[in-house]
Structure formats: C-alpha cells, structure tokens
Amino acid sequence: MEEYDVPSAASILASVKEQEARFERLTRALEEERRNVSLQLERGSLPSDRLVGGTTGGSNQPLAWQQMVMQEQSPSNQTSMMQEPQEVVEETVTIEEDPGTPTSRVSVVTSEDGTTRRTETKDNVTNMKVTKVVKTITRRTFQPVVLSQSKPSTPIPPSTTSETKPVTKMVKTVTTRTVRQVPMGPDGLPLPEGSSPLGSYTDSIDRRYMKNGERFITPQATSTLTRSYNNYSDSYNDTPDSQFRHYGLHDGYGDMPENYGSLSRGVNYRPYRPYMPTGGYRPENSYTLPIRKEDYGHVAQPQVPMGSSTVDLNRSQPERFQPEPYGLEDDRRSLGPDDEEAYDLEPDYSTANRRTLPGRTIREPLRNGPRVRGYEDPIEAELIDERHPYIHGMYPAPLAQPERGSMASLDRMGGRRSPSIDSIRKDPRWRDPDLPEVIAMLGHPIDPVKSNAAAYLQHLCYENDKIKKDVRQLKGIPVLVSLLDHPKAEVHRKACGALRNISYGKDHDNKVAIKSCDGIPALIRLLRKTNDMEVRELITGTLWNLSSYEPLKMVIINHGLQTMTNEVIIPHSGWEYEPNEDSKPRDAEWTTVFKNTSGCLRNVSSDGAEARRRLRECEGLVDALLHALLSAVGKKDMDNKSVENCVCIMRNLSYHVHKEIPGAEKFQDPSALQGPGSAGTQRKKKDDAGCFGGKKAKEEWFNQGRKNGEHDKNYDTLDLPKRTEPTKGFELLYQPEVVRLYLSLLTESQNYNTLEAAAGALQNLSAGQWTWSNYIRATVRKEKGLPILVELLRSDSDKVVRAVAIALRNLSIDRRNKDLIGSYAMRDLVSNLPSGQQRPAKNLEEDTVVAILNTIHEIITDSSENARSLITAQAIDKLVAINRTSQSARETKAASHVLQTVWSYKELRNGLTKDGWNKTHFQPTATGTPKGSKSCKPGYDDTTLPLMEKNQECLIFHPHFSADGYSTIDQRDKDSKYKSSDGSSDLQEREPLKNDTNRKHYIRSNRPTVSLVDACDVKPQPVDSWV
Amino acid sequence: MSFIPGQPVTAVVQRIEIQKLREGDNLILGFSIGGGIDQDASQNPFSEDKADKGIYVTRVSKGGPAEVAGLRIGDKIMQVNGWDMTMVTHDQARKRLTKKKEDVVRLLITRKSLEETVRHSMMQH
C-alpha cells in the first residue's frame, strides 16, 4: 500500500504530448467557436423574453453546441455548466483568487438585453477579506433579487431558498447565452491576460486546488477555465479599470440584479479552500485535495501531476491494471469503472468527458439524496470525476469514492439546505462551523442538519488523520454510530459515509472507537435492513476497513459473518441453495458490494484457526465463493479485485484443512509412505496410454480437458471416496475438482495477487498427509498442472514465484511429481537463483530464494536423477556462490543443504570432480546445520496473507522410483502452430466454431520421458487461438 | 508492410465487421490468430517481415462469421474495435477479440493484396 505511482518520465512525456494534442483540439474548437459565436451574437440581439423562454425551447440548439464545444475544449476540466441544456447555470461569477496573491474577483453580469458587464477586483486582500466580499455579494443577490440565484463561492452555508429555484432556472439560459457570447470577444481569443488557452484548459481542477492551497500559489494557479472566461468577458466589455474597482462591485451589482454571468461553476468547487476559511481547526493545507499528497505520503495518490493527461494516457494503455496491494481501505477505492468492459466499449473517446459520462450515469443514480436541484448533480459528479482523472484509467486507483460522497454533500450543504447553517450565514459574523459544532449538529433535531453534518464530517475526514482523530476525541463516533439506526435513509447514509472515511487509515484507534460503541452490530443491522445499494456499499466498505485491524476480525465474524454471506456473498455470487434444474446457473456479479464484502471476509479469514473454522462452517459461504470463481473462469473475467478476494479466502480456508476440518482423522493416510508412490507406479502405464501419450496436439489436449468429465472418473487407481450425495460446504475446498479451477486461474489471470493466491491454495491443499492431499497432488499432475506451475516460475512477480515454488515442493511429495518436476522444472528453478551476490534480473527477495532452494532440496532428496538434473542445469556454480558469499544466513543455509545432498550421491561425485569441484565446495561454510531446518518459513507481513508462511510441510518421503514424462513446457516444440492452418491439425478443424474456453497457450505436445529439459530459451512458442 | 519500430506505419487497411455467432454460451468469431509481441515472430508464415510481431489471422473456419465478413488467412489485424493490435501480446489480442459483452468486432486489417490493389489503381491514375 505504500507504493505509489511516481510519475515517470514516460508519463510526463505522455502528459506533454497530451497537452499538445489538447492544444490542437482547442485551437480547432476555438475556430469553431468563433464561427458559432458570430452566429450567436446575432441571436443575442433577440428580445430577452424570448431568450428566457428559450430555456426549454428556442435556445436548445446553441446550448447543445455549447456543450459540444465545452467538451472539446476542456476534456478534463469541464466547467460543466453546459451539461444539459435545461440546466444551464446561473451563477455569479465571483472569482476568488488565492489568498495571498492578488485576489481578483470577476463578476460577469448580464442584463436581459444580452449585454454583459464584468467586474473584476484585484487586491492583496487577505483571505478573510475575500470571504467577506464574496459573502456580501451573495447577500446582495440574494435578498432583493428573486430573479437571480447566486451561488456563493464560499460553498459552506446553503445559500438558496427554495423559492428562488424556479426563477433561477429561467434566468439561467440568458446568462449562459450571454456569457457564451462574451468569449468571442473582438478577437475571439481568450488571451488578454496572457494565459494561453492551453494553460487555461489544461489546468485541471486538481491543479487548481492544489495551487489554491496556501503553499502552492503560482501564477499558473489562476489560469483555469474560469480565468480564461474572465478574459473573455474582459475583452468583451473592455473595462480594464474595473479590475480595480473592488468593492465597488456591489454597486454595479445592484444595478443589474437579474442575471449574473455564470461561468463560476468551477468556482463553486473551490470549496476546499473557502470551506474553512476561518481556520478554526484547520490544520494545514488539509482541506485541499492535492495537498494530501504532502500530508499523506503513504497514500497512493497519483493525483495532480498526472492531471488531466492521465485520462488519455490510460485510455491508450489498456493494461492499466495495477492491483493495489491490498486495498482494505475503502477510501481508496476507485470509482472508476472496475471492469475493463466499461471502458473497453468505447475505445475511441476523444475526450475524457465522454468517457466520464457513461460511467457516471451508471453510478450516479444510486447516490442521490433529495435532489433539490437536479441539475446540480451532474455537475458535482463531473467535477469530482475531473478531480480524479486518473480513476478512469487505473484500476484500483485510490479512492475517490468517499471524496465523492463528501463532495456531493458538501455541495448540497453549500447549496442550501440546512436552515441552521443558513442562519449562520446570516449571522453578520459569518464563519464556518468548527468541528465541535459540526459534531453537535449531528444531534440536531432536524434531520437534514444531521445528514449534512455527517456529510460534512465525511468530507473533512477524507484523508485527514488529524480530523479523524479529533472527531474521535470529540466523541463524534458514537453519535455517528447511533445515526446508523436512524430511519431516514439520508441520515444513515451520510453517517455511514463518515464512518467509512473515519475507519480508513492506519490509525487503529478510530476502528476501535467504532467497535467500542457497538458500531459493528449497528452496521450489520443496517446491512440487513437496507436495500439501498449505495448504503450497502458504504457499510461493506466500512466493514472492510474495520476488518484490516486484527483484534476486530473476530468481532466482525461474530456479528456479521452469516449476514454478509446471506445478504451479499450468496446473492451476488449467483449461487443458489437449490439450483433450479431448468434455469441456467447465474453468473457472479462483480459489484462493489461484493468486492467490499469479499475483501472484508478475506481479511477476517486470516485470523487463525477459529476464524477459518467459522468461515468454513458458515452456511453457503464456500459454495458461493466457489461458484463465483467458477463463473469468473467461465467468463474469463478473473483479473478483478473480487476474484482476487475470493481466491484469497479460498486459499486461507484451505490452509490446514487436513488438520482442522471435522473428521479429518478419518482421512489421515496410514500408509503415507507408500501411498502416493505406489499409486504413482500403477498409474504410470495408464497415463502413458492416456493423457500423457506423446503425440497429442495441443488442441486434442484441450478437447480432452474440456470433456474431461469422463476422464476424470478414471481416477481408478486413486480410489476417490465414493460420494453418495453432492459435496457441499467446506468439503468443496479440497475436492480434486477445485484443482482445475485453480489451474485455470493460474493460466488465465493476469493479477499477481490472484496468481499467488491460486498457487497458494494448491500449496495448502497439497500439503499434509491425508487422503485428500494425495488426490490433489495426483490431480494436479493429471490436469497438466505441473507445466502451468513451472511456467509461472518465470513470472516477474516475486510472490508468485515464491508461492509456486513452495507449491511445487509440496507437490513433489508425490513421487511421480517429484520426478517430473526434477526433470522439467529444474532449469526454471535454478534460473531464479542469484549468481552469488549478483541477483538475476528479477531480483527476488530472500524469502523467495530460500523457498526455491528448499524446493530444489526437496526435489533432489532421494533422487539422484534429479540431483543430476540439478548439476546439468549448472546450478552448482550458483549454489556454491550463494553458500560462500550470500549476505543472507538463511540463503546460505538452504544452499548448503542442497550442496550436501548433492555430494551425498556418490555416483555423481566423479562428474563433479571432473568439473573442478571438490568436497570443500559442498561443505557448509558456517556451522553444520541440521537437516531438519529446511523448513525455514517465509514470512508474510501482509495481513491478508498470513497463512502461507506456515505452510511448508516438512515431509519426508521415500517412495518408489518411477520415471515418467509429462507434457512439458519445452519451448522448442517443433509443432509450429502456424502450420496447423494447412490442415495438419484436423482435430481442431473439426470444431472450428467452438469457443475454446479452456485453452492453455503454453502447453505443447508432450515430450518423451526422462530426457532433461532442453535449454529453456526465452523464445516463446508460437501459439494461435481460435476466437 | 515492414516498419521501423517507433515509426508510424503506413498501411492500406480495410474495415471488417464481424458479427459474432452465438453458440450456447460461446461467442464465436470463427478464425484464429497467431503472433503477438510475446511470440516468436520468425515462425509466422504470413508476415513479410519476420520481425513483425503483429497479430495475424492464421485460420478462418469455413462458413464462419469471419469468413462471411471477408476475413482471410494471413490478414494482419491492426485494430480491434479501435484498440491497437500491433503491439500487444497474444493473449491481450485474444481477450480483446473475445469480449463476452461485445457481439460485434470491428477489425482494421491489412493484407498484401490490398496494398497491391491500391498501388495498382494509383498507377492507373
């Protein structure tokens, strides 16, 4: 979680390019605009009443055009007032510059006849002053003039009374229209103040916020959209001196009460700053989004620098999938489309905006709240999206959701709902409520006040640990928890949102505080009660956050396990208790709720044996998870977070099944020493005739795999226990059928965490001495799992390599597996070893190197053949180097074990001596180490992965020797699949239309037995795929 | 059709729209692809430039949707629904083609005969 995307040179370059591209677009747009404006100017001279009426009718067209142009111009920086024709905005252009810099306030005032006046004030007033000014304006607008609505640029207190609304809407069109004309100006270019269009449009709002934060004031900060509009109006009105008429503003204002050239939508969004202008408890910089970056170095926030360009970057780079380590915290969830599809469908976006819209419309409906002003929603959402341009691209791009919630609320709050805040506003000594006041408002008798206060809290807490702590110390958390039971949806939703943000972060005290006031049962209660998807997302998100703290895991299990399973996991997994024979099984839905809940369960599943027992025995849970995963495999949709969570739960629950499940004793293998070995020998012939025959083409293999229903029944030599009834519940965890599931995941998934978890599950299942692990080990072989695993030894991901290496080690408990792995995996294992102090390209961690060494040790134990393979793979060099020079005691020790074992094969010594080795090379450099220490365990810090470490079983086997071959990953397969098109592969030709879902690309035809692997060149084999 | 990596490629392209065939749960395009940046391009029998790691159509099933749409063996796929296919791994290409949610894929392909046709017609004028 601590890794961030530092903008690389590449991304900077890309962003520059993006800006260039945008500039080009902009230029084009301006051209267009110029043309259109001349047109509009003509219309502008129409009677104003006509224009007003035009809100619904006449002006639609120009508006539509405007919308288009807006998009063209500022893909990521929409002022967005033009979103929907009838929602055109109204605002006063009160532009507030950064405090501390020359403050300039611009007002574009439009009168009914279409003329516009612009006033701009510039001054070095302090922030306080600025606020006051704005406020004055507001009142001005507000009181005498019913016709106009002004949105104060200080968004805090609600400003609009309900009766102004309808009127406002009417007025709006005119305003917009007028403003629209303004930009045309005499020269048609918005450059009077030297802010280039580029500057103005590319400066994202993010950027602006950042700049507006006290510290980041640069001239550029002001070159935002708004600014450029100022310029527009400037050039139009040509009243440069008005810039300095600061407070004179009011007069002009009063004169033209009707309409205020709007354009300041963006300004509304500066709430961050003005929001807390009094600074009562404002720590530092904390309210502005971008500054978070400073304050929260640990939070991955690819924000500002990537700015607007990110969007395009992402668009052009489909592989944006970057799993976040373990996003436990909801704050960090992206609101970008989770699955590729959402954006896959429209690869041609030319602007970020277009892309934003579809996603948002899908998401938005859930959020809502009384839509006092419907037209505001798109805007706020828009802006939020803009502020997080990266969310569209990066898969788990950090959060945004809470922020979004808070923005929403904030806007509404700033908008006008709470009477109490309203009253504050009228207070001459107007100021923002401070934290204790906000918390006090949570207990206000009027519900909207409660919900606004909670929403405000959510906003304040976003990424601000200090505020979270303050809320806790001011005893805000119990109040919020109590609001969870509030009957009004708006109230419990907002309370839940606040709790979610509070529960996020490293400060576990906040989590504990929620727990201490019985927040967990309250959340679960609400989960049972509500059907509101958004609330459910918030609840499960909060629970996910809470579940990351060890001591709360059991509490969550106690209160919420069955509820979460019944309410979320089962319904969303598509699994049904009693499947209807007629209907086709439902697929899993990867909803946010499911993702959150599975994430929560994933965390709690790591809380030791008791937690595992509870989860295994939770009715329907394992069944549903398995169903969801099978559905993911079926749909080939397995790179998402939900799948990752599910596999991790399965992996965790598979840990120690052989010891922990009820009745496990029955299955303990009494003949452990012979069991697998003898079975292996018997099976050998069958396999040779069957799946392991050497001639099979890949296609045939696939077909077989697909139809394997019948073949699987041939476990004759394995004597699977007869089942009289379908397996269910935790028994599903270790049925040989799951092997294929995990292998499919290992083959298809691109998500390292999923790969690691799937390999870990196989590792867990193949550990131990009981009947089922014997089956599992044999099944992995029969399902051609060994080549898949070996292939993954080449993965770039350290943890995948590690999990796979350990899994191979456990699998080699089976004698035949050991021979096969020895023959075919040795080179890949060895290639992962560092040569002396010089690490291979992958730079694997110590744990991984140790795991590989232990696996090698296991493989060569009792197999001189495998030891020979090891020598052939030129491992001795590396081993000796590690043994002599490694900085790691564990590596040294593990390498030393391997060397001793090699030397113990007397028949090999001759060859070794010829190669220039002597006994001393094979002796431990340090003190002699007992053999038993070979199970040094890799440690995992990650709370979600606590189980793997104990997994290495130290099992010693002396089964019979049997040699066999398995389909290898030999890269030199002569059977170039390119040739198959000319008829050589008839099998596939026969059913060319089948969408072969089981295809595994890297499995080639079989190799004859016993030979060692050819050089594993890096050359990938040719494959082709039916589509 | 050879190109210098990093340089823009000029190619005569043809749009081909394939309506996937639904067979049970499966959506079928009816052709197979080879190539990709993770593949050994030298074994691609269809490419002129053996360093071309593009995605090629290796087989087209008789009567299948791809054939109906006019796709031919040896065609090089430049784009799928707007997504570039000249710098993708084999699997990425496959996934891009086999989106379950998309019933139609629009390909941008290029083939030798196309170039020749164009060159030919240009010489005529």
PDB file of C-alpha atoms in Angstrom, chain A residues 314-319 339-348 584 634-636 639 698-699 747-750 971 973-982 985 988-989 992-997 999 1001 1019-1027, chain B residues 21 23-46 53-54 56 58-65 73 79-84 87-88 90-102:
ATOM      1  CA  ASN A 314      -4.946   5.484 -19.592  1.00  0.00           C
ATOM      2  CA  ARG A 315      -7.143   5.339 -22.464  1.00  0.00           C
ATOM      3  CA  SER A 316      -4.381   4.454 -24.722  1.00  0.00           C
ATOM      4  CA  GLN A 317      -2.997   1.940 -22.414  1.00  0.00           C
ATOM      5  CA  PRO A 318      -5.345  -0.843 -21.911  1.00  0.00           C
ATOM      6  CA  GLU A 319      -3.177  -2.564 -19.431  1.00  0.00           C
ATOM      7  CA  ASP A 339     -14.093  -3.827 -15.006  1.00  0.00           C
ATOM      8  CA  GLU A 340     -12.454  -3.317 -18.205  1.00  0.00           C
ATOM      9  CA  GLU A 341     -15.634  -3.526 -20.052  1.00  0.00           C
ATOM     10  CA  ALA A 342     -16.905  -0.236 -19.026  1.00  0.00           C
ATOM     11  CA  TYR A 343     -14.270   1.443 -20.881  1.00  0.00           C
ATOM     12  CA  ASP A 344     -13.481  -1.143 -23.350  1.00  0.00           C
ATOM     13  CA  LEU A 345     -16.629  -0.486 -25.079  1.00  0.00           C
ATOM     14  CA  GLU A 346     -15.672   2.909 -26.076  1.00  0.00           C
ATOM     15  CA  PRO A 347     -12.126   2.921 -27.048  1.00  0.00           C
ATOM     16  CA  ASP A 348     -12.488   5.934 -29.190  1.00  0.00           C
ATOM     17  CA  LYS A 584     -29.072 -21.904 -16.209  1.00  0.00           C
ATOM     18  CA  GLY A 634     -16.187 -19.411 -17.313  1.00  0.00           C
ATOM     19  CA  LYS A 635     -16.445 -15.804 -18.282  1.00  0.00           C
ATOM     20  CA  LYS A 636     -12.714 -15.388 -18.452  1.00  0.00           C
ATOM     21  CA  ASP A 639      -8.464 -10.154 -13.161  1.00  0.00           C
ATOM     22  CA  LYS A 698      -2.487 -29.070 -28.162  1.00  0.00           C
ATOM     23  CA  GLU A 699      -5.981 -28.974 -29.478  1.00  0.00           C
ATOM     24  CA  THR A 747      -3.362 -19.974 -16.591  1.00  0.00           C
ATOM     25  CA  GLU A 748      -5.589 -17.070 -17.299  1.00  0.00           C
ATOM     26  CA  SER A 749      -5.315 -14.473 -14.648  1.00  0.00           C
ATOM     27  CA  GLN A 750      -3.070 -11.505 -15.059  1.00  0.00           C
ATOM     28  CA  GLN A 971       9.949 -24.182 -25.896  1.00  0.00           C
ATOM     29  CA  ASP A 973       8.223 -27.645 -29.849  1.00  0.00           C
ATOM     30  CA  LYS A 974       8.519 -28.279 -33.478  1.00  0.00           C
ATOM     31  CA  ASP A 975       4.873 -28.261 -33.967  1.00  0.00           C
ATOM     32  CA  SER A 976       4.544 -24.741 -35.019  1.00  0.00           C
ATOM     33  CA  LYS A 977       1.000 -23.863 -34.661  1.00  0.00           C
ATOM     34  CA  TYR A 978       1.202 -21.587 -37.550  1.00  0.00           C
ATOM     35  CA  LYS A 979       1.314 -24.565 -39.713  1.00  0.00           C
ATOM     36  CA  SER A 980      -1.761 -26.062 -38.379  1.00  0.00           C
ATOM     37  CA  SER A 981      -3.836 -23.940 -40.610  1.00  0.00           C
ATOM     38  CA  ASP A 982      -2.915 -26.016 -43.547  1.00  0.00           C
ATOM     39  CA  SER A 985      -4.362 -30.224 -37.089  1.00  0.00           C
ATOM     40  CA  GLN A 988      -9.306 -28.507 -34.218  1.00  0.00           C
ATOM     41  CA  GLU A 989     -10.602 -28.046 -37.641  1.00  0.00           C
ATOM     42  CA  PRO A 992     -13.640 -24.601 -35.520  1.00  0.00           C
ATOM     43  CA  LEU A 993     -16.549 -22.735 -34.165  1.00  0.00           C
ATOM     44  CA  LYS A 994     -16.196 -23.766 -30.628  1.00  0.00           C
ATOM     45  CA  ASN A 995     -15.067 -21.066 -28.437  1.00  0.00           C
ATOM     46  CA  ASP A 996     -12.487 -22.947 -26.641  1.00  0.00           C
ATOM     47  CA  THR A 997     -12.506 -21.607 -23.206  1.00  0.00           C
ATOM     48  CA  ARG A 999      -7.209 -23.105 -23.933  1.00  0.00           C
ATOM     49  CA  HIS A1001      -1.433 -21.496 -24.547  1.00  0.00           C
ATOM     50  CA  LYS A1019      11.707 -17.684 -27.223  1.00  0.00           C
ATOM     51  CA  PRO A1020       8.045 -18.081 -26.718  1.00  0.00           C
ATOM     52  CA  GLN A1021       6.420 -20.729 -28.727  1.00  0.00           C
ATOM     53  CA  PRO A1022       4.058 -19.815 -31.436  1.00  0.00           C
ATOM     54  CA  VAL A1023       0.522 -20.270 -30.476  1.00  0.00           C
ATOM     55  CA  ASP A1024      -2.648 -19.379 -32.038  1.00  0.00           C
ATOM     56  CA  SER A1025      -6.052 -19.052 -30.674  1.00  0.00           C
ATOM     57  CA  TRP A1026      -9.421 -19.595 -32.040  1.00  0.00           C
ATOM     58  CA  VAL A1027     -11.600 -16.688 -31.308  1.00  0.00           C
TER      59      VAL A1027
ATOM     60  CA  LEU B  21     -22.041 -16.131 -33.696  1.00  0.00           C
ATOM     61  CA  GLU B  23     -23.497 -20.814 -29.813  1.00  0.00           C
ATOM     62  CA  GLY B  24     -24.762 -21.543 -26.390  1.00  0.00           C
ATOM     63  CA  ASP B  25     -22.642 -19.531 -24.089  1.00  0.00           C
ATOM     64  CA  ASN B  26     -19.929 -19.050 -26.572  1.00  0.00           C
ATOM     65  CA  LEU B  27     -19.458 -16.216 -28.929  1.00  0.00           C
ATOM     66  CA  ILE B  28     -17.672 -17.328 -31.995  1.00  0.00           C
ATOM     67  CA  LEU B  29     -15.730 -15.330 -34.500  1.00  0.00           C
ATOM     68  CA  GLY B  30     -14.561 -18.273 -36.481  1.00  0.00           C
ATOM     69  CA  PHE B  31     -10.933 -17.517 -37.020  1.00  0.00           C
ATOM     70  CA  SER B  32      -7.740 -17.995 -35.206  1.00  0.00           C
ATOM     71  CA  ILE B  33      -4.932 -15.616 -34.591  1.00  0.00           C
ATOM     72  CA  GLY B  34      -1.239 -16.013 -34.241  1.00  0.00           C
ATOM     73  CA  GLY B  35       1.511 -13.671 -33.284  1.00  0.00           C
ATOM     74  CA  GLY B  36       1.884 -11.045 -30.656  1.00  0.00           C
ATOM     75  CA  ILE B  37       4.825  -9.359 -29.084  1.00  0.00           C
ATOM     76  CA  ASP B  38       5.383 -12.286 -26.794  1.00  0.00           C
ATOM     77  CA  GLN B  39       5.562 -14.733 -29.636  1.00  0.00           C
ATOM     78  CA  ASP B  40       8.325 -15.847 -31.873  1.00  0.00           C
ATOM     79  CA  ALA B  41       7.616 -13.779 -34.914  1.00  0.00           C
ATOM     80  CA  SER B  42      10.112 -15.615 -37.062  1.00  0.00           C
ATOM     81  CA  GLN B  43       7.797 -18.553 -37.199  1.00  0.00           C
ATOM     82  CA  ASN B  44       4.951 -16.589 -38.610  1.00  0.00           C
ATOM     83  CA  PRO B  45       4.473 -17.806 -42.147  1.00  0.00           C
ATOM     84  CA  PHE B  46       2.297 -14.885 -43.111  1.00  0.00           C
ATOM     85  CA  LYS B  53       5.206  -9.219 -34.097  1.00  0.00           C
ATOM     86  CA  GLY B  54       1.744  -8.267 -35.165  1.00  0.00           C
ATOM     87  CA  TYR B  56      -2.167 -12.398 -37.918  1.00  0.00           C
ATOM     88  CA  THR B  58      -3.915 -17.951 -39.111  1.00  0.00           C
ATOM     89  CA  ARG B  59      -7.053 -19.847 -39.837  1.00  0.00           C
ATOM     90  CA  VAL B  60     -10.541 -18.993 -40.868  1.00  0.00           C
ATOM     91  CA  SER B  61     -13.252 -21.519 -40.412  1.00  0.00           C
ATOM     92  CA  LYS B  62     -15.390 -22.333 -43.384  1.00  0.00           C
ATOM     93  CA  GLY B  63     -18.690 -20.590 -43.307  1.00  0.00           C
ATOM     94  CA  GLY B  64     -17.897 -18.955 -40.013  1.00  0.00           C
ATOM     95  CA  PRO B  65     -18.663 -15.344 -39.195  1.00  0.00           C
ATOM     96  CA  ILE B  73      -5.948 -16.182 -43.723  1.00  0.00           C
ATOM     97  CA  GLN B  79      -7.009  -2.739 -34.634  1.00  0.00           C
ATOM     98  CA  VAL B  80      -9.874  -4.352 -32.853  1.00  0.00           C
ATOM     99  CA  ASN B  81     -12.694  -2.017 -32.013  1.00  0.00           C
ATOM    100  CA  GLY B  82     -10.255   0.812 -32.096  1.00  0.00           C
ATOM    101  CA  TRP B  83      -7.647  -0.886 -29.979  1.00  0.00           C
ATOM    102  CA  ASP B  84      -4.245  -1.190 -31.383  1.00  0.00           C
ATOM    103  CA  MET B  87       1.894  -4.029 -30.084  1.00  0.00           C
ATOM    104  CA  VAL B  88       0.048  -6.469 -27.930  1.00  0.00           C
ATOM    105  CA  HIS B  90      -1.031 -12.805 -27.994  1.00  0.00           C
ATOM    106  CA  ASP B  91      -3.288 -13.103 -25.055  1.00  0.00           C
ATOM    107  CA  GLN B  92      -4.202  -9.466 -24.987  1.00  0.00           C
ATOM    108  CA  ALA B  93      -5.274  -9.780 -28.570  1.00  0.00           C
ATOM    109  CA  ARG B  94      -7.311 -12.818 -27.844  1.00  0.00           C
ATOM    110  CA  LYS B  95      -9.003 -11.167 -24.926  1.00  0.00           C
ATOM    111  CA  ARG B  96      -9.724  -8.106 -26.904  1.00  0.00           C
ATOM    112  CA  LEU B  97     -11.414 -10.179 -29.534  1.00  0.00           C
ATOM    113  CA  THR B  98     -13.379 -12.361 -27.223  1.00  0.00           C
ATOM    114  CA  LYS B  99     -15.155  -9.877 -25.046  1.00  0.00           C
ATOM    115  CA  LYS B 100     -18.277 -11.558 -23.943  1.00  0.00           C
ATOM    116  CA  LYS B 101     -20.141  -8.333 -23.915  1.00  0.00           C
ATOM    117  CA  GLU B 102     -19.440  -7.456 -27.465  1.00  0.00           C
TER     118      GLU B 102
END
